[in-house]
Amino acid sequence: MGKSKTKNQKKSRATANHVAEQNYSAVPHSFVFHRGQIGKNVGQLIQDVRRVMEPFTAESLKVRKRNVLKDFVAIAGPLGVTHFMIFTKTSNTINMRLARLPKGPTLHFRVLKYSLIKDVVSSLKKHRMHEQQFTHHPLLVLNNFGCDGMHIKLMATMFQNMFPSINVHKVNLNNIKRCVLVNYDPDTQEIEFRHYSLKVVPVGMSRGVKKLMQEKFPNMSKFEDISELLMKGANLSESEAEQDGDHNITELPQVYAGRGNMASQQSAVRLTEIGPRMSLQLIKIQEGMGEGNVLYHSIISKTEEEIQEILERKEAQIREKQQRKKKQEKNVAEKKEKLEEHKKKSLQGIKRKLNSDAEEDSEVEDPGLQDGQKAAVESDDEAEYYRQAVGEEPDEGELKRILVFKAALHTVRFCCDKLAYQVFFFFFFFFFSPRPSAAKKRKSSEKPHGLLKKQKFSNSKPRKGAMSPNKSGRGDKSEKGRKTFGGKKWQHGKNTKPEGQAFRTKKFGDRDNKFGGKKKFLGKKNDSTSKSRSQKFKPGFKKQGFKQRKGKG
């Protein structure tokens, strides 16, 4: 387990973090993205430009089709973004807009030619490109931006503000690993954008000594003595080292990373292009975020009168827009006032209606009524309603139920909306609707049971005039081809049983009609014509089973 940090260590760490946050927020940040449809090569160019602007740019910025420019402007403020580089593509050209946030100006460039990082690196024999180079911002070098013209000075200012400024007295040379060159050609009015990798090597020594100073030690297996390497530089080609001159030799003020790079010693600064490469042409400069006046245009030139006319037209449009806005605000205020007035009138009408209903309810009760005396009008109305609905004279309980229902319905009418009123009406109608009295229900329910009790069958002969069931169960209607025996119908030529009896009219143990009568179970002889094959059982068995089941029934 490591040692815990002391109080001074924690304090110094917090101070360093605070300083780093301040320095990080003070430097400019950028967004590099596209608008509209672009091809695969332009998309790769955007990724390469983001590589140039590292580490103070959004490396993996996601752009969707539904995003608009206002979305990027809204998010740029909290993140401290100061510049936009927007790429667009048309059928003929590729354009780049360089905008300063939040109020502009916006520079419109046309991309005449470009080369990607992979194209530049593939053309080199040896390239110097590693991840440590992109941990610090590049060094900006501007060339030929001292020409006359406000648009040139504005371009130079825009490019300078895109990268963090460098204090010459405090800068650490080991942090400078890359260089961005922006060169302006006054003749062609084109801007060359280049990206290089920096390397510093000592000068004033032979090629053999330089070889020894390198990290990779040379192969000396073919040498007899080390002097051959130092003096003759044997086995070394002329192309391995770049010929240095006055154009790239300087005296280092600090110790630079690399063998032999000492302070106050001469060293050569070598540049290796790592891409991307672009040739730009300025088209126009516009105020704001692409919505203001055109300050400069390289193709279209206008006179002072035309410019004045354009300004007057824009001012008129601004005035019309302000007038429309005021009119809309006035209309909104009037609508609000009308709504408030309508609301007040509605509340007053509701109050008046409630008061009138309360007065009507109070007029129903007659203070002159004596104890036990009923209100004639209400009782007559309710009684008439009950007579029409049921068809019978109501009793006191039914009248009270109807009165409670009407009172509740009258209360809910002013407290609920239309839908709630309907639902409440349905439930109250279901629970408080008039129903027949319990005595009448009891009488109606006893009738079928009485009929069932009267329709019991016995072993004796049926009485005359009684309903004789037939096969269809429709009473004693006579049909042709049938005979009656004891009030029951029998078919011709068949020894069958009487049918058409009501369901469950006899008990479970009452089997005398099914087996041909009670005499069969007493052991007496029966007529052979009325005996069926299925009824041949032992006499003792029949007698015992009949007695037991009859006793249960």
Coordinates of C-alpha atoms in Angstrom, one line a residue:
M1 CA 0.0 0.0 0.0
G2 CA 1.4 3.4 -1.0
K3 CA 2.0 6.3 1.2
S4 CA -0.8 8.8 1.6
K5 CA -0.2 12.2 0.1
T6 CA 0.8 15.0 2.4
K7 CA -1.0 18.3 2.8
N8 CA 1.5 20.2 0.7
Q9 CA 1.3 17.6 -2.1
K10 CA -2.5 17.8 -2.3
K11 CA -2.4 21.6 -2.3
S12 CA 0.2 21.7 -5.1
R13 CA -1.8 19.2 -7.1
A14 CA -5.0 21.3 -6.8
T15 CA -3.1 24.4 -7.8
A16 CA -1.6 22.7 -10.8
N17 CA -5.0 21.5 -11.9
H18 CA -6.5 24.9 -11.5
V19 CA -3.7 26.5 -13.6
A20 CA -4.1 23.8 -16.3
E21 CA -7.9 24.5 -16.5
Q22 CA -7.3 28.2 -16.8
N23 CA -4.7 27.8 -19.5
Y24 CA -6.9 25.3 -21.4
S25 CA -9.9 27.6 -21.3
A26 CA -7.9 30.6 -22.4
V27 CA -6.7 29.1 -25.7
P28 CA -8.9 29.0 -28.8
H29 CA -10.9 25.9 -29.6
S30 CA -12.4 24.8 -32.9
F31 CA -15.1 22.7 -34.5
V32 CA -14.3 21.1 -37.9
F33 CA -17.5 19.6 -39.6
H34 CA -19.4 19.5 -42.8
R35 CA -22.8 20.6 -44.0
G36 CA -24.9 18.8 -46.6
Q37 CA -23.8 15.8 -48.7
I38 CA -20.0 15.2 -49.1
G39 CA -18.0 12.4 -50.6
K40 CA -15.6 10.0 -49.0
N41 CA -12.5 12.0 -49.9
V42 CA -13.9 15.2 -48.4
G43 CA -14.8 13.3 -45.2
Q44 CA -11.2 12.1 -45.0
L45 CA -10.0 15.7 -45.5
I46 CA -12.1 16.8 -42.6
Q47 CA -10.5 14.2 -40.4
D48 CA -7.1 15.3 -41.5
V49 CA -7.8 18.9 -40.7
R50 CA -9.0 17.9 -37.2
R51 CA -5.6 16.1 -36.9
V52 CA -3.9 19.4 -37.6
M53 CA -6.0 21.4 -35.1
E54 CA -5.3 18.9 -32.2
P55 CA -5.4 19.0 -29.2
F56 CA -7.8 22.0 -29.0
T57 CA -10.5 20.6 -31.3
A58 CA -13.3 18.0 -31.1
E59 CA -11.6 14.9 -32.5
S60 CA -14.7 12.7 -32.7
L61 CA -17.5 15.3 -33.3
K62 CA -20.7 13.6 -34.5
V63 CA -22.7 15.4 -37.2
R64 CA -26.2 14.2 -38.1
K65 CA -28.5 15.2 -40.9
R66 CA -31.0 16.9 -38.7
N67 CA -28.4 19.2 -37.1
V68 CA -28.5 22.8 -38.2
L69 CA -25.9 25.6 -37.7
K70 CA -27.8 26.9 -34.7
D71 CA -27.2 23.6 -32.8
F72 CA -23.4 24.0 -33.2
V73 CA -23.6 27.7 -32.1
A74 CA -25.7 26.8 -29.1
I75 CA -23.2 24.1 -27.9
A76 CA -20.1 26.2 -28.7
G77 CA -20.6 28.7 -25.9
P78 CA -20.5 26.3 -22.9
L79 CA -17.5 24.4 -24.5
G80 CA -15.5 27.5 -25.2
V81 CA -15.3 27.0 -28.9
T82 CA -14.2 30.1 -30.8
H83 CA -13.9 29.0 -34.5
F84 CA -15.8 27.0 -37.0
M85 CA -14.3 25.4 -40.1
I86 CA -17.2 24.2 -42.2
F87 CA -16.8 22.2 -45.4
T88 CA -19.4 21.9 -48.1
K89 CA -19.4 20.3 -51.5
T90 CA -21.3 21.2 -54.7
S91 CA -21.4 19.6 -58.1
N92 CA -18.4 21.8 -59.2
T93 CA -16.4 22.9 -56.2
I94 CA -15.5 22.3 -52.6
N95 CA -15.9 25.2 -50.2
M96 CA -14.7 26.0 -46.8
R97 CA -16.1 28.6 -44.4
L98 CA -14.0 30.0 -41.5
A99 CA -16.2 31.7 -38.9
R100 CA -15.4 33.5 -35.7
L101 CA -17.8 33.0 -32.8
P102 CA -20.1 34.4 -31.7
K103 CA -20.6 37.4 -34.0
G104 CA -18.4 36.7 -37.0
P105 CA -17.0 37.6 -39.4
T106 CA -17.2 34.6 -41.8
L107 CA -14.6 34.0 -44.5
H108 CA -15.6 32.0 -47.5
F109 CA -12.9 30.0 -49.3
R110 CA -12.9 27.8 -52.3
V111 CA -10.7 24.7 -52.1
L112 CA -8.9 24.6 -55.4
K113 CA -6.6 21.6 -54.7
Y114 CA -6.0 19.3 -51.7
S115 CA -4.0 16.2 -50.7
L116 CA -4.7 13.9 -47.9
I117 CA -2.2 12.7 -45.2
K118 CA -2.0 9.3 -46.7
D119 CA -1.2 10.8 -50.2
V120 CA 1.6 13.0 -48.7
V121 CA 3.1 10.3 -46.6
S122 CA 3.1 7.7 -49.4
S123 CA 5.2 10.1 -51.6
L124 CA 8.0 10.3 -49.0
K125 CA 10.9 7.9 -48.6
K126 CA 11.0 8.4 -44.8
H127 CA 8.3 10.2 -42.8
R128 CA 8.4 11.5 -39.2
M129 CA 4.9 11.1 -37.7
H130 CA 4.1 9.8 -34.2
E131 CA 1.5 10.3 -31.6
Q132 CA 3.7 12.5 -29.3
Q133 CA 3.7 15.2 -31.9
F134 CA -0.1 15.8 -31.5
T135 CA 0.0 16.3 -27.7
H136 CA 0.9 20.0 -28.2
H137 CA -0.5 22.6 -30.6
P138 CA 1.5 23.4 -33.8
L139 CA 3.5 26.5 -34.4
L140 CA 1.9 28.9 -36.9
V141 CA 4.0 30.5 -39.6
L142 CA 2.4 33.2 -41.8
N143 CA 4.1 34.4 -45.0
N144 CA 3.4 37.3 -47.4
F145 CA 0.4 38.7 -45.4
G146 CA 1.9 42.2 -45.2
C147 CA 0.3 43.3 -48.5
D148 CA -2.1 46.2 -48.7
G149 CA -5.8 45.4 -48.4
M150 CA -8.2 45.1 -45.5
H151 CA -9.2 41.6 -46.5
I152 CA -5.6 40.3 -46.3
K153 CA -5.1 41.7 -42.8
L154 CA -8.4 40.2 -41.8
M155 CA -7.4 36.8 -43.1
A156 CA -4.1 37.1 -41.2
T157 CA -5.9 37.9 -38.0
M158 CA -8.3 35.0 -38.4
F159 CA -5.5 32.5 -38.9
Q160 CA -3.5 33.9 -36.0
N161 CA -6.5 33.6 -33.6
M162 CA -7.2 30.0 -34.6
F163 CA -4.0 28.8 -32.8
P164 CA -2.8 29.5 -29.3
S165 CA -0.3 32.4 -29.0
I166 CA 3.3 31.8 -28.0
N167 CA 5.4 33.8 -25.5
V168 CA 8.9 33.7 -26.9
H169 CA 10.5 34.3 -23.5
K170 CA 8.6 31.5 -21.7
V171 CA 8.0 28.9 -24.4
N172 CA 9.5 25.4 -24.1
L173 CA 11.1 24.3 -27.3
N174 CA 10.5 20.6 -26.6
N175 CA 6.8 21.2 -26.9
I176 CA 7.1 22.5 -30.5
K177 CA 6.9 19.3 -32.6
R178 CA 4.8 20.5 -35.6
C179 CA 4.5 23.6 -37.8
V180 CA 1.6 25.0 -39.9
L181 CA 2.6 27.2 -42.8
V182 CA 0.1 29.6 -44.4
N183 CA 1.5 31.3 -47.5
Y184 CA -0.2 34.0 -49.5
D185 CA 0.6 34.5 -53.2
P186 CA -0.2 38.1 -54.2
D187 CA 0.0 37.3 -57.9
T188 CA -2.5 34.5 -58.0
Q189 CA -4.3 35.5 -54.8
E190 CA -4.1 31.9 -53.6
I191 CA -3.3 30.6 -50.1
E192 CA -1.1 27.5 -49.6
F193 CA -1.8 25.5 -46.4
R194 CA 0.9 23.1 -45.3
H195 CA 1.6 20.9 -42.3
Y196 CA 5.1 19.9 -41.3
S197 CA 6.9 17.8 -38.7
L198 CA 9.9 19.4 -37.0
K199 CA 13.3 17.8 -36.4
V200 CA 16.4 19.4 -34.9
V201 CA 19.9 17.9 -35.5
P202 CA 23.3 19.2 -34.5
V203 CA 25.7 20.6 -37.3
G204 CA 29.4 21.0 -37.6
M205 CA 30.4 17.3 -37.4
S206 CA 31.1 14.6 -39.9
R207 CA 28.6 12.1 -41.1
G208 CA 30.2 9.3 -39.2
V209 CA 29.9 11.2 -35.9
K210 CA 26.3 12.0 -36.7
K211 CA 25.8 8.3 -37.3
L212 CA 27.2 7.6 -33.8
M213 CA 24.9 10.2 -32.3
Q214 CA 21.8 8.5 -33.6
E215 CA 19.8 6.1 -31.5
K216 CA 20.4 3.2 -34.0
F217 CA 24.1 2.4 -33.9
P218 CA 25.7 1.7 -37.3
N219 CA 27.1 -1.7 -38.4
M220 CA 30.9 -1.7 -38.0
S221 CA 31.6 -5.4 -38.7
K222 CA 33.4 -4.6 -41.9
F223 CA 35.6 -1.9 -40.3
E224 CA 39.1 -2.7 -39.0
D225 CA 39.2 0.5 -36.9
I226 CA 36.6 3.0 -35.7
S227 CA 38.7 5.7 -37.4
E228 CA 37.4 4.5 -40.7
L229 CA 33.9 5.5 -39.6
L230 CA 34.8 8.8 -38.1
M231 CA 37.3 10.0 -40.8
K232 CA 36.2 8.4 -44.0
G233 CA 32.5 7.9 -43.3
A234 CA 32.7 4.6 -45.1
N235 CA 29.7 2.6 -46.1
L236 CA 27.5 5.8 -45.9
S237 CA 25.6 7.2 -48.8
E238 CA 25.2 10.9 -49.6
S239 CA 21.4 10.7 -49.5
E240 CA 21.2 9.7 -45.8
A241 CA 21.7 13.2 -44.5
E242 CA 20.1 16.4 -45.7
Q243 CA 22.5 19.1 -46.9
D244 CA 22.1 21.9 -44.3
G245 CA 22.8 25.6 -45.0
D246 CA 22.3 29.1 -43.7
H247 CA 18.5 28.8 -44.4
N248 CA 17.9 26.3 -41.6
I249 CA 20.8 26.5 -39.2
T250 CA 20.2 28.4 -35.9
E251 CA 21.6 28.6 -32.4
L252 CA 19.5 26.9 -29.8
P253 CA 18.6 28.9 -26.7
Q254 CA 17.6 25.7 -24.8
V255 CA 18.5 22.1 -24.6
Y256 CA 16.4 20.4 -27.3
A257 CA 15.4 16.7 -27.3
G258 CA 17.9 14.7 -29.3
R259 CA 21.5 13.7 -29.1
G260 CA 23.9 16.6 -29.6
N261 CA 21.3 19.4 -29.4
M262 CA 22.9 21.5 -26.7
A263 CA 22.2 25.1 -25.6
S264 CA 24.2 27.8 -27.4
Q265 CA 25.2 25.3 -30.1
Q266 CA 24.3 25.5 -33.7
S267 CA 21.6 23.0 -34.9
A268 CA 19.7 22.6 -38.1
V269 CA 15.9 22.6 -38.2
R270 CA 14.5 20.2 -40.7
L271 CA 10.9 20.1 -41.9
T272 CA 9.1 16.9 -43.1
E273 CA 5.7 17.4 -44.6
I274 CA 3.0 15.1 -43.1
G275 CA -0.1 16.6 -44.7
P276 CA -2.8 17.5 -45.4
R277 CA -2.1 20.1 -48.2
M278 CA -4.7 22.6 -49.4
S279 CA -4.8 25.5 -52.0
L280 CA -7.4 28.0 -51.0
Q281 CA -8.9 31.1 -52.7
L282 CA -10.8 33.8 -50.8
I283 CA -14.2 34.4 -52.3
K284 CA -15.9 36.8 -49.9
I285 CA -16.1 38.1 -46.3
Q286 CA -19.4 38.5 -44.6
E287 CA -20.6 39.9 -41.3
G288 CA -22.0 37.7 -38.6
M289 CA -22.5 33.9 -39.0
G290 CA -23.1 34.1 -42.8
E291 CA -26.2 36.3 -42.5
G292 CA -24.8 39.9 -42.5
N293 CA -23.6 42.3 -45.1
V294 CA -20.9 41.4 -47.6
L295 CA -17.7 43.3 -46.6
Y296 CA -15.6 42.0 -49.5
H297 CA -16.2 40.0 -52.7
S298 CA -13.4 38.9 -55.0
I299 CA -15.6 38.2 -58.0
I300 CA -18.5 40.7 -57.9
S301 CA -17.8 44.4 -57.5
K302 CA -20.5 46.9 -56.9
T303 CA -20.6 50.7 -56.9
E304 CA -21.4 52.9 -54.0
E305 CA -25.0 53.5 -55.2
E306 CA -25.7 49.8 -55.4
I307 CA -24.3 49.2 -52.0
Q308 CA -26.4 52.0 -50.6
E309 CA -29.5 50.6 -52.3
I310 CA -28.8 47.2 -50.8
L311 CA -28.4 48.7 -47.3
E312 CA -31.7 50.6 -47.6
R313 CA -33.5 47.5 -48.7
K314 CA -32.1 45.5 -45.7
E315 CA -33.1 48.3 -43.4
A316 CA -36.7 48.3 -44.8
Q317 CA -36.8 44.6 -44.3
I318 CA -35.7 45.0 -40.7
R319 CA -38.3 47.6 -40.1
E320 CA -41.1 45.5 -41.5
K321 CA -40.0 42.6 -39.4
Q322 CA -40.2 44.7 -36.3
Q323 CA -43.6 46.0 -37.2
R324 CA -44.9 42.5 -37.8
K325 CA -43.5 41.5 -34.4
K326 CA -45.2 44.3 -32.6
K327 CA -48.5 43.5 -34.4
Q328 CA -48.2 39.9 -33.3
E329 CA -47.5 40.9 -29.7
K330 CA -50.5 43.2 -29.8
N331 CA -52.8 40.5 -31.1
V332 CA -51.6 38.1 -28.5
A333 CA -52.4 40.6 -25.7
E334 CA -55.9 41.3 -27.1
K335 CA -56.6 37.5 -27.3
K336 CA -55.5 37.2 -23.7
E337 CA -57.8 40.0 -22.6
K338 CA -60.8 38.5 -24.4
L339 CA -60.1 35.2 -22.8
E340 CA -60.0 36.8 -19.3
E341 CA -63.3 38.6 -20.0
H342 CA -65.0 35.5 -21.3
K343 CA -63.8 33.6 -18.2
K344 CA -65.2 36.3 -15.9
K345 CA -68.5 36.3 -17.7
S346 CA -68.7 32.5 -17.6
L347 CA -68.0 32.5 -13.8
Q348 CA -70.7 35.1 -13.3
G349 CA -73.2 33.1 -15.3
I350 CA -72.5 29.9 -13.4
K351 CA -73.0 31.8 -10.1
R352 CA -76.3 33.2 -11.3
K353 CA -77.5 29.8 -12.4
L354 CA -76.5 28.2 -9.1
N355 CA -78.3 31.0 -7.2
S356 CA -81.5 30.5 -9.3
D357 CA -81.4 26.8 -8.8
A358 CA -81.0 27.2 -5.1
E359 CA -84.0 29.5 -5.0
E360 CA -86.1 27.0 -7.0
D361 CA -85.1 24.2 -4.6
S362 CA -86.1 26.4 -1.6
E363 CA -89.5 27.1 -3.2
V364 CA -90.3 23.4 -3.4
E365 CA -90.6 23.1 0.4
D366 CA -93.8 24.7 1.8
P367 CA -93.2 26.0 5.3
G368 CA -96.9 25.8 6.0
L369 CA -96.9 22.0 5.8
Q370 CA -97.8 20.2 9.0
D371 CA -96.1 17.2 10.5
G372 CA -96.7 14.0 8.6
Q373 CA -98.2 15.9 5.6
K374 CA -96.5 15.1 2.2
A375 CA -95.8 17.5 -0.7
A376 CA -98.6 16.8 -3.2
V377 CA -97.0 18.0 -6.4
E378 CA -93.7 16.1 -6.0
S379 CA -95.3 12.9 -4.8
D380 CA -97.9 13.0 -7.6
D381 CA -95.1 13.5 -10.2
E382 CA -93.1 10.7 -8.9
A383 CA -96.1 8.4 -8.5
E384 CA -97.1 9.1 -12.1
Y385 CA -93.5 8.3 -13.3
Y386 CA -93.6 5.1 -11.4
R387 CA -97.0 4.1 -12.9
Q388 CA -95.7 4.8 -16.4
A389 CA -92.5 2.9 -15.9
V390 CA -93.8 -0.1 -13.9
G391 CA -97.5 -0.1 -14.4
E392 CA -98.4 -0.5 -10.7
E393 CA -99.1 1.8 -7.8
P394 CA -95.8 2.7 -5.9
D395 CA -95.2 2.4 -2.2
E396 CA -93.4 4.9 0.1
G397 CA -90.0 3.1 -0.3
E398 CA -90.0 3.4 -4.1
L399 CA -90.9 7.1 -3.9
K400 CA -88.1 7.9 -1.5
R401 CA -85.6 6.1 -3.8
I402 CA -86.7 8.1 -6.8
L403 CA -86.5 11.4 -4.9
V404 CA -82.9 10.6 -3.7
F405 CA -81.9 9.7 -7.3
K406 CA -83.3 13.0 -8.7
A407 CA -81.6 15.1 -6.0
A408 CA -78.2 13.5 -6.6
L409 CA -78.6 14.0 -10.3
H410 CA -79.4 17.6 -9.8
T411 CA -76.3 18.1 -7.7
V412 CA -73.9 16.4 -10.1
R413 CA -75.2 18.4 -13.1
F414 CA -73.3 21.5 -11.9
C415 CA -70.2 19.8 -10.6
C416 CA -69.2 17.5 -13.5
D417 CA -68.7 17.8 -17.2
K418 CA -70.7 16.1 -19.9
L419 CA -68.9 12.8 -19.9
A420 CA -68.8 12.4 -16.1
Y421 CA -72.5 13.4 -16.0
Q422 CA -73.3 10.6 -18.4
V423 CA -71.3 8.0 -16.4
F424 CA -72.9 9.2 -13.1
F425 CA -76.3 9.0 -14.7
F426 CA -75.7 5.5 -15.8
F427 CA -74.6 4.2 -12.4
F428 CA -77.4 6.0 -10.5
F429 CA -80.0 4.8 -13.0
F430 CA -78.7 1.2 -12.4
F431 CA -78.8 1.4 -8.6
F432 CA -81.8 3.6 -8.0
S433 CA -84.1 2.5 -10.8
P434 CA -87.6 1.4 -9.6
R435 CA -87.9 -2.3 -9.0
P436 CA -90.9 -4.5 -8.1
S437 CA -91.6 -5.1 -4.4
A438 CA -90.3 -8.2 -2.6
A439 CA -93.8 -9.6 -2.0
K440 CA -94.5 -9.6 -5.7
K441 CA -91.2 -11.3 -6.4
R442 CA -92.0 -13.9 -3.8
K443 CA -95.4 -14.6 -5.4
S444 CA -94.0 -14.9 -8.9
S445 CA -91.2 -17.2 -7.8
E446 CA -93.6 -19.6 -6.0
K447 CA -95.7 -20.3 -9.0
P448 CA -93.4 -22.6 -10.9
H449 CA -92.6 -24.5 -7.7
G450 CA -96.3 -25.1 -7.0
L451 CA -96.8 -26.4 -10.5
L452 CA -94.0 -28.8 -10.1
K453 CA -95.4 -30.1 -6.9
K454 CA -98.8 -30.6 -8.5
Q455 CA -97.3 -32.6 -11.4
K456 CA -96.2 -35.6 -9.2
F457 CA -96.8 -39.0 -10.7
S458 CA -98.1 -42.0 -8.6
N459 CA -98.7 -45.6 -9.2
S460 CA -102.5 -45.1 -9.4
K461 CA -104.4 -44.4 -12.6
P462 CA -104.4 -40.8 -13.7
R463 CA -107.5 -38.8 -13.1
K464 CA -109.9 -37.9 -15.8
G465 CA -109.4 -34.6 -17.5
A466 CA -105.8 -34.2 -16.5
M467 CA -103.1 -33.2 -19.0
S468 CA -101.9 -36.4 -20.8
P469 CA -98.3 -36.1 -22.0
N470 CA -97.5 -37.2 -25.5
K471 CA -94.3 -37.7 -27.4
S472 CA -93.9 -34.1 -28.3
G473 CA -94.9 -32.9 -24.8
R474 CA -97.7 -30.5 -26.0
G475 CA -100.6 -31.5 -23.8
D476 CA -103.5 -33.8 -24.6
K477 CA -104.1 -33.0 -28.3
S478 CA -105.4 -36.1 -30.0
E479 CA -103.7 -37.3 -33.2
K480 CA -104.7 -39.9 -35.7
G481 CA -103.3 -43.5 -35.3
R482 CA -102.9 -43.2 -31.5
K483 CA -104.9 -44.8 -28.6
T484 CA -105.4 -43.4 -25.1
F485 CA -105.2 -45.6 -22.1
G486 CA -106.0 -44.1 -18.7
G487 CA -105.5 -40.5 -20.1
K488 CA -102.2 -41.4 -21.7
K489 CA -101.4 -41.9 -25.4
W490 CA -100.0 -45.1 -26.9
Q491 CA -98.9 -45.8 -30.4
H492 CA -100.5 -48.6 -32.5
G493 CA -98.7 -52.0 -32.7
K494 CA -96.0 -51.0 -30.1
N495 CA -95.6 -51.9 -26.5
T496 CA -94.0 -48.6 -25.4
K497 CA -94.1 -46.2 -22.5
P498 CA -95.9 -43.0 -22.1
E499 CA -93.7 -40.0 -23.0
G500 CA -93.7 -36.2 -22.9
Q501 CA -93.5 -35.7 -19.2
A502 CA -92.0 -32.5 -17.7
F503 CA -88.3 -32.4 -16.8
R504 CA -87.6 -33.5 -13.2
T505 CA -91.3 -34.0 -12.4
K506 CA -90.8 -37.2 -10.6
K507 CA -88.4 -38.4 -8.0
F508 CA -85.2 -40.4 -8.5
G509 CA -86.6 -43.6 -6.9
D510 CA -90.0 -43.4 -8.6
R511 CA -89.5 -46.1 -11.3
D512 CA -93.0 -47.6 -11.5
N513 CA -93.9 -46.1 -14.9
K514 CA -90.5 -47.1 -16.4
F515 CA -90.7 -50.7 -15.5
G516 CA -94.5 -51.2 -16.1
G517 CA -96.0 -50.5 -12.7
K518 CA -95.7 -51.4 -9.1
K519 CA -97.2 -54.9 -9.5
K520 CA -94.1 -56.1 -11.3
F521 CA -91.9 -55.6 -8.3
L522 CA -94.2 -57.5 -5.9
G523 CA -93.5 -60.9 -7.4
K524 CA -96.9 -61.2 -9.2
K525 CA -97.3 -62.5 -12.7
N526 CA -97.4 -59.8 -15.4
D527 CA -98.8 -59.9 -18.9
S528 CA -96.3 -61.2 -21.4
T529 CA -97.2 -58.5 -23.9
S530 CA -96.3 -55.6 -21.5
K531 CA -92.9 -57.1 -20.4
S532 CA -89.7 -56.1 -22.2
R533 CA -86.5 -58.1 -22.5
S534 CA -84.5 -55.6 -20.5
Q535 CA -86.8 -55.9 -17.4
K536 CA -86.0 -59.6 -16.6
F537 CA -84.5 -59.4 -13.1
K538 CA -84.7 -61.5 -10.0
P539 CA -87.8 -60.8 -7.9
G540 CA -85.9 -60.4 -4.7
F541 CA -83.5 -57.9 -6.1
K542 CA -86.3 -55.8 -7.5
K543 CA -88.1 -55.7 -4.3
Q544 CA -85.1 -54.7 -2.1
G545 CA -83.8 -52.1 -4.5
F546 CA -87.2 -50.5 -4.9
K547 CA -87.8 -50.2 -1.2
Q548 CA -84.4 -48.7 -0.5
R549 CA -84.6 -46.1 -3.3
K550 CA -88.2 -45.2 -2.5
G551 CA -87.3 -44.6 1.1
K552 CA -84.4 -42.4 0.1
G553 CA -86.7 -40.4 -2.2

